[in-house]
PDB file of C-alpha atoms in Angstrom:
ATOM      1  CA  UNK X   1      10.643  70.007  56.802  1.00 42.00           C
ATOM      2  CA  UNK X   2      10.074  72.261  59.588  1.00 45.00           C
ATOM      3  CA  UNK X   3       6.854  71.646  59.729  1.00 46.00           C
ATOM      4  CA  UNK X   4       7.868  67.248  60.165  1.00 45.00           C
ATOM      5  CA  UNK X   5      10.362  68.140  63.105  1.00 46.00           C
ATOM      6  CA  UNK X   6       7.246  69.708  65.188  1.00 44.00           C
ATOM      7  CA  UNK X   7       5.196  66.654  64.273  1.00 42.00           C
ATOM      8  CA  UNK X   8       7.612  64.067  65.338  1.00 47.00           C
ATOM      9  CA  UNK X   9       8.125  66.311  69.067  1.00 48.00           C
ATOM     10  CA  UNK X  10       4.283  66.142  69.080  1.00 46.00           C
ATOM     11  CA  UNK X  11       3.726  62.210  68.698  1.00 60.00           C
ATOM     12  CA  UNK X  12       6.347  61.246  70.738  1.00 70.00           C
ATOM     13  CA  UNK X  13       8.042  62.661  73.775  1.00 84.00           C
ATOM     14  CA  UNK X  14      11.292  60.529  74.390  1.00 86.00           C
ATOM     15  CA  UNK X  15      14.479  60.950  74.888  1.00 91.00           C
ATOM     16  CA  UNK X  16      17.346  60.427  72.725  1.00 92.00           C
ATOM     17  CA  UNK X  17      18.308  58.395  75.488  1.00 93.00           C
ATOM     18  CA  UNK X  18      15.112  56.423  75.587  1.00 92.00           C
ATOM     19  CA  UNK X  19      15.221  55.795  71.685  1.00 92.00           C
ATOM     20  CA  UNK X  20      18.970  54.260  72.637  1.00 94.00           C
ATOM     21  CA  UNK X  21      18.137  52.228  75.161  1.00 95.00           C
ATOM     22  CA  UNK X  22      15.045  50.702  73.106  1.00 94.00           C
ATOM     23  CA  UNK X  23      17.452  50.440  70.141  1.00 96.00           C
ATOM     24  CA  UNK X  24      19.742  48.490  72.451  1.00 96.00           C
ATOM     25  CA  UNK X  25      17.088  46.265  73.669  1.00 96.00           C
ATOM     26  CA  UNK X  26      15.879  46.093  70.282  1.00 96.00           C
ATOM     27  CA  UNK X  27      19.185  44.656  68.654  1.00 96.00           C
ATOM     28  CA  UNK X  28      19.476  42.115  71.657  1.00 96.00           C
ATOM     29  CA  UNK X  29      16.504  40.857  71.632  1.00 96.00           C
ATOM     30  CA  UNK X  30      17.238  40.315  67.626  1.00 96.00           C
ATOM     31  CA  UNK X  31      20.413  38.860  67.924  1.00 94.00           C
ATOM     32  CA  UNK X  32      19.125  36.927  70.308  1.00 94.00           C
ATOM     33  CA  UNK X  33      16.373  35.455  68.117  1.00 94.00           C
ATOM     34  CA  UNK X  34      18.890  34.911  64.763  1.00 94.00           C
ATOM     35  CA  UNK X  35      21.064  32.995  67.265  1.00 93.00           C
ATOM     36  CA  UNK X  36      18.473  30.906  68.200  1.00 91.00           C
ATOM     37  CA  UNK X  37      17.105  30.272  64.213  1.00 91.00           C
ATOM     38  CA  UNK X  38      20.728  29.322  63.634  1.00 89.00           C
ATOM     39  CA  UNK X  39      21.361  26.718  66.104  1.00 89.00           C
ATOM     40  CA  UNK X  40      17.616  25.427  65.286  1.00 89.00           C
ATOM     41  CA  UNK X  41      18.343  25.180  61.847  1.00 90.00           C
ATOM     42  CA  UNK X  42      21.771  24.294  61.781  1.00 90.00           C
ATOM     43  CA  UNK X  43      22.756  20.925  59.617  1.00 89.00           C
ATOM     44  CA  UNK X  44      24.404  18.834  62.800  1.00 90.00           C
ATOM     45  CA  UNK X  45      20.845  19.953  64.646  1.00 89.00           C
ATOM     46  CA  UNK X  46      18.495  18.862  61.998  1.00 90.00           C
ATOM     47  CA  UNK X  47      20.398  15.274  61.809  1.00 90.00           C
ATOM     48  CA  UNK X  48      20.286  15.236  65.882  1.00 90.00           C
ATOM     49  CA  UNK X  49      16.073  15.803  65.723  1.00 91.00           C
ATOM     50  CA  UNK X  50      16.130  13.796  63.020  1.00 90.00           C
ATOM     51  CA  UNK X  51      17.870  10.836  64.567  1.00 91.00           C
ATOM     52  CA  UNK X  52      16.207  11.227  67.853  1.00 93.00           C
ATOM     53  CA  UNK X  53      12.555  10.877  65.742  1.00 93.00           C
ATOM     54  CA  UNK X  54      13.686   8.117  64.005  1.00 92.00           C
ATOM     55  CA  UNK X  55      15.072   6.564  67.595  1.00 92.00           C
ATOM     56  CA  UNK X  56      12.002   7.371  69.273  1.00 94.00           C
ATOM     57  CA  UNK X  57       9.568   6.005  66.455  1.00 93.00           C
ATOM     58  CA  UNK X  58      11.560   2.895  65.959  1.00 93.00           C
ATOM     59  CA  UNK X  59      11.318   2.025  70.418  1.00 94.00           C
ATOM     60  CA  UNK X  60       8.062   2.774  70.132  1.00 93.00           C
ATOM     61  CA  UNK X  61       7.039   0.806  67.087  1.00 92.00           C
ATOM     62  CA  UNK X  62       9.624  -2.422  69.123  1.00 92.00           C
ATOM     63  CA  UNK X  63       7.757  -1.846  72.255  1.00 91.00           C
ATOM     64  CA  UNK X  64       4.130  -2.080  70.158  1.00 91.00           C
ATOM     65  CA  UNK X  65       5.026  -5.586  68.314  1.00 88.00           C
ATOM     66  CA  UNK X  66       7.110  -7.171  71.275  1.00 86.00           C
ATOM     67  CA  UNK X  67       3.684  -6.194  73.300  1.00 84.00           C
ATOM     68  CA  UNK X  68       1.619  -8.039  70.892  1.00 83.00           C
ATOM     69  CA  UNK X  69       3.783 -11.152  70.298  1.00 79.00           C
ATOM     70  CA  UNK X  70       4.312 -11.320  74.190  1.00 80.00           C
ATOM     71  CA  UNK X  71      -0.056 -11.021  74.619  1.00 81.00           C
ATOM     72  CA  UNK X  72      -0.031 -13.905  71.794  1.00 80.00           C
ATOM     73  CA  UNK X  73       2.421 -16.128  74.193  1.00 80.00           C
ATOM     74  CA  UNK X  74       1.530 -14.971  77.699  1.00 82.00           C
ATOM     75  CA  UNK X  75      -2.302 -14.715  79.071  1.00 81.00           C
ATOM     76  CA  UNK X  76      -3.231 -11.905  81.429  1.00 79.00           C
ATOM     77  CA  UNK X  77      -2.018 -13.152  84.945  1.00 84.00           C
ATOM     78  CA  UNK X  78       1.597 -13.287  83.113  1.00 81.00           C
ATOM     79  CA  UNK X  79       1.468 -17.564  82.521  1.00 87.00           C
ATOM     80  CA  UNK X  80       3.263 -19.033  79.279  1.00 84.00           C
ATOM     81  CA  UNK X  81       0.912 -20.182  76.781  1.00 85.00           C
ATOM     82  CA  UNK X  82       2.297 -23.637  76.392  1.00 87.00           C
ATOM     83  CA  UNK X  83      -0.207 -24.177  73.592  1.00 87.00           C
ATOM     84  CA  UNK X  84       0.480 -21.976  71.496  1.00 83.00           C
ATOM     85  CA  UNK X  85       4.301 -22.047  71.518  1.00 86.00           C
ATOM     86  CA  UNK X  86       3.722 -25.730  71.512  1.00 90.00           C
ATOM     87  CA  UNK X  87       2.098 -24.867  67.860  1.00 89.00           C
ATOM     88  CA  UNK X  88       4.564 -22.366  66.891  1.00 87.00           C
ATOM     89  CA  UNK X  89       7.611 -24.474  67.143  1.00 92.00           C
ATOM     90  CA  UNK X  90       5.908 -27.154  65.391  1.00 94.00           C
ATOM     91  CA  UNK X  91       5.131 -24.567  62.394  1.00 93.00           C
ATOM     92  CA  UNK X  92       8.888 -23.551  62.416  1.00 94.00           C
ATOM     93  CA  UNK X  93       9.736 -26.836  62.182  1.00 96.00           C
ATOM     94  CA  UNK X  94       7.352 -27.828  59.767  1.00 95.00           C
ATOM     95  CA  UNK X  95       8.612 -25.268  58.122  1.00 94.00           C
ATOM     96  CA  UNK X  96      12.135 -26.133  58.045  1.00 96.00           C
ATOM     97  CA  UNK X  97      11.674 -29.649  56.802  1.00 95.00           C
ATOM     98  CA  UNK X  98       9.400 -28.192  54.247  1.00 93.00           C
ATOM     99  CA  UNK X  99      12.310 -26.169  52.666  1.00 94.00           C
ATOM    100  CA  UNK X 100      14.576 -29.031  52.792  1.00 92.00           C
ATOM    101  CA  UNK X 101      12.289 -31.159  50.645  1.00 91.00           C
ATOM    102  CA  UNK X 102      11.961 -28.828  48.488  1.00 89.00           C
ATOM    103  CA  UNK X 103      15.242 -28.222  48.243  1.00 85.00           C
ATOM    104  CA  UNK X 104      16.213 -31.435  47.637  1.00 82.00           C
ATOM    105  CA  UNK X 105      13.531 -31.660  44.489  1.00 83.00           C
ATOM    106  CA  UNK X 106      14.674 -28.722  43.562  1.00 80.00           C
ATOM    107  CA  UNK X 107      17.900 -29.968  43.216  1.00 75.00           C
ATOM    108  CA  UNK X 108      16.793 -33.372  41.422  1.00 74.00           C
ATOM    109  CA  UNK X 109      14.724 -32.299  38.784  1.00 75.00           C
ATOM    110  CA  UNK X 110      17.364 -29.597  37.349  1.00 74.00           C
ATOM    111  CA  UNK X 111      20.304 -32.052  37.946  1.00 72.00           C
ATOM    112  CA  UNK X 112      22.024 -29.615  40.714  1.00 71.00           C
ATOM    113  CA  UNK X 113      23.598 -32.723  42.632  1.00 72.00           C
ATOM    114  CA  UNK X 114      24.354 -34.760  39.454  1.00 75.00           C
ATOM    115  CA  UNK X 115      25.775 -31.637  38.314  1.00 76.00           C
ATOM    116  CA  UNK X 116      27.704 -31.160  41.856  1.00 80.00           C
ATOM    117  CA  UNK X 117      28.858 -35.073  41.658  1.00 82.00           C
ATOM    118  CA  UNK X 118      30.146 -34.386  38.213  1.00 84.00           C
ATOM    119  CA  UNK X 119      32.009 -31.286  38.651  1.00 87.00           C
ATOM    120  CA  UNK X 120      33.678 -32.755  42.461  1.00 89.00           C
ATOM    121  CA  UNK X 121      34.650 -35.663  39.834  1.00 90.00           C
ATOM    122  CA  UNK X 122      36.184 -33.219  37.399  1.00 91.00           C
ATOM    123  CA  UNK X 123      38.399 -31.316  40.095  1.00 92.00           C
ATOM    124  CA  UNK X 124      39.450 -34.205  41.563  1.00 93.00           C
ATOM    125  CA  UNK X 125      40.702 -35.708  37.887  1.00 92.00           C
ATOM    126  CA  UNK X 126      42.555 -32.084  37.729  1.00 92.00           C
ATOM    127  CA  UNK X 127      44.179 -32.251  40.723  1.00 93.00           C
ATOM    128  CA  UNK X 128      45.566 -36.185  39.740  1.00 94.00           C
ATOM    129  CA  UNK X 129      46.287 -34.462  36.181  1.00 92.00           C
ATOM    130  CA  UNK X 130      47.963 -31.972  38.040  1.00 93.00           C
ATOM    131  CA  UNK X 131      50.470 -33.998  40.317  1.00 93.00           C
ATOM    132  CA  UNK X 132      51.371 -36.213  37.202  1.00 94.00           C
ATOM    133  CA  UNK X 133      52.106 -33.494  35.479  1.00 92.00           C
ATOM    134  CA  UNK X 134      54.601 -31.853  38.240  1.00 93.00           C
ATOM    135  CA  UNK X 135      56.326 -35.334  39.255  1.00 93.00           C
ATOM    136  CA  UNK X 136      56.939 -35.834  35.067  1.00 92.00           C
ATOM    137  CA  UNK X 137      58.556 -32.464  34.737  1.00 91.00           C
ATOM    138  CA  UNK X 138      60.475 -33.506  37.943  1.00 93.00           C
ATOM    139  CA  UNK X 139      61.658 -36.485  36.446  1.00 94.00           C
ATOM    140  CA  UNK X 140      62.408 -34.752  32.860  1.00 91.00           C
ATOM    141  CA  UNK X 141      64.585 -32.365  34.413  1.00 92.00           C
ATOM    142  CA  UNK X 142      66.726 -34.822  36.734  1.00 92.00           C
ATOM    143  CA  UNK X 143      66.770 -36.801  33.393  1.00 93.00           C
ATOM    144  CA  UNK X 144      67.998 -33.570  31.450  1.00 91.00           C
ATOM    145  CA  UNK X 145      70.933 -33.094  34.416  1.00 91.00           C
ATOM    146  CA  UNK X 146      72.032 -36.592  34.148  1.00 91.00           C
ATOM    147  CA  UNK X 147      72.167 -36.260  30.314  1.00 90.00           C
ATOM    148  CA  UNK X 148      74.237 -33.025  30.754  1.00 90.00           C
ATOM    149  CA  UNK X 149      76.218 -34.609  32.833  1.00 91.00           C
ATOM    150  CA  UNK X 150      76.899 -37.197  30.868  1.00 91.00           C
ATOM    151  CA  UNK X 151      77.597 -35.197  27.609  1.00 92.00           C
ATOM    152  CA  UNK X 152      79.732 -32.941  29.604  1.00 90.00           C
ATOM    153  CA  UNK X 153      81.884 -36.194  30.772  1.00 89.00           C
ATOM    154  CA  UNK X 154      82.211 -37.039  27.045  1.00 90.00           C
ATOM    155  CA  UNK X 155      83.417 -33.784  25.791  1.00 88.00           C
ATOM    156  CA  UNK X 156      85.829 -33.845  28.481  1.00 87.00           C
ATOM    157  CA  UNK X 157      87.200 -37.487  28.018  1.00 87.00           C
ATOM    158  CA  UNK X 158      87.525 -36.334  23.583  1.00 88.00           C
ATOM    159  CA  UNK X 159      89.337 -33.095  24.941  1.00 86.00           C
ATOM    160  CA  UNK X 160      91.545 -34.960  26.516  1.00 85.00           C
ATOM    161  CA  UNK X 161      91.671 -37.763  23.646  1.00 85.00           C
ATOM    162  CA  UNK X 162      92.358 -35.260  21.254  1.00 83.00           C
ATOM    163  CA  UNK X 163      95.111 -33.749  23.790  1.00 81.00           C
ATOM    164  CA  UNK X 164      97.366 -36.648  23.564  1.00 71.00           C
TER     165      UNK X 164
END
């Protein structure tokens, strides 16, 4: 052991100061760095990149297609192409009535609007079905009142029969 001591005099000459201060330096500059992988790595600051990548990729993608559809539209000195959104509003059109057509067979060959007439016929024959019903159980219970009161007029002209 005696022998280690003389080596480590030999190899290096510093202070215990020195060793200190690079020791202080040392733990800084590590502390410094852990700090740093922990706000880099944190969860909130992996969503932020994340969402700012996503952001980013999305405007540029936007800016790429609106620049194509507005090169399709607009020649180089900046002038609508009247021809071509002539054409493309007659496609969206075309379009359009093309789905209504088909709609509308649709709808005839698997009996959707015979089967829509039918079933508007059937709630309207409930809701009829369903006011008779109320005004009959309106008039059955005025009915029932006038029979009570009637009965209850009887009773009172035996009780006072039987009275006398």
């Amino acid at each position: 052991m005696a022998g280690s001591g003389q080596q480590s005099k030999v190899k290096g000459t510093r202070s215990v100061e020195e060793i200190r201060r690079d020791i202080s330096v040392t733990r800084t500059r590590t502390a410094a760095f852990i700090e740093g992988l922990a706000e880099d790595y944190h969860p909130k600051a992996i969503k932020h990149r994340f969402v700012e990548d996503a952001r980013t990729a999305a405007q540029d993608k936007y800016e790429t297609v609106r620049d194509g559809l507005v090169s399709q539209v607009k020649d180089d000195e900046g002038q609508w192409r009247v021809d071509r959104l002539k054409l493309a509003g007659a496609v969206s059109a075309a379009g359009a009535f093309g789905i209504l057509v088909l709609r509308a067979i649709v709808g005839r060959l698997t009996g959707a609007t015979a089967r829509r007439k039918f079933q508007k016929s059937q709630a309207k024959a409930a809701k009829t079905a369903s006011k008779t019903a109320k005004k009959a159980a309106r008039t059955a219970k005025k009915t029932a009142k006038k029979d009570a009161r009637k009965t209850a007029k009887a009773a009172k002209k035996q009780a006072r029969r039987a009275s006398k």
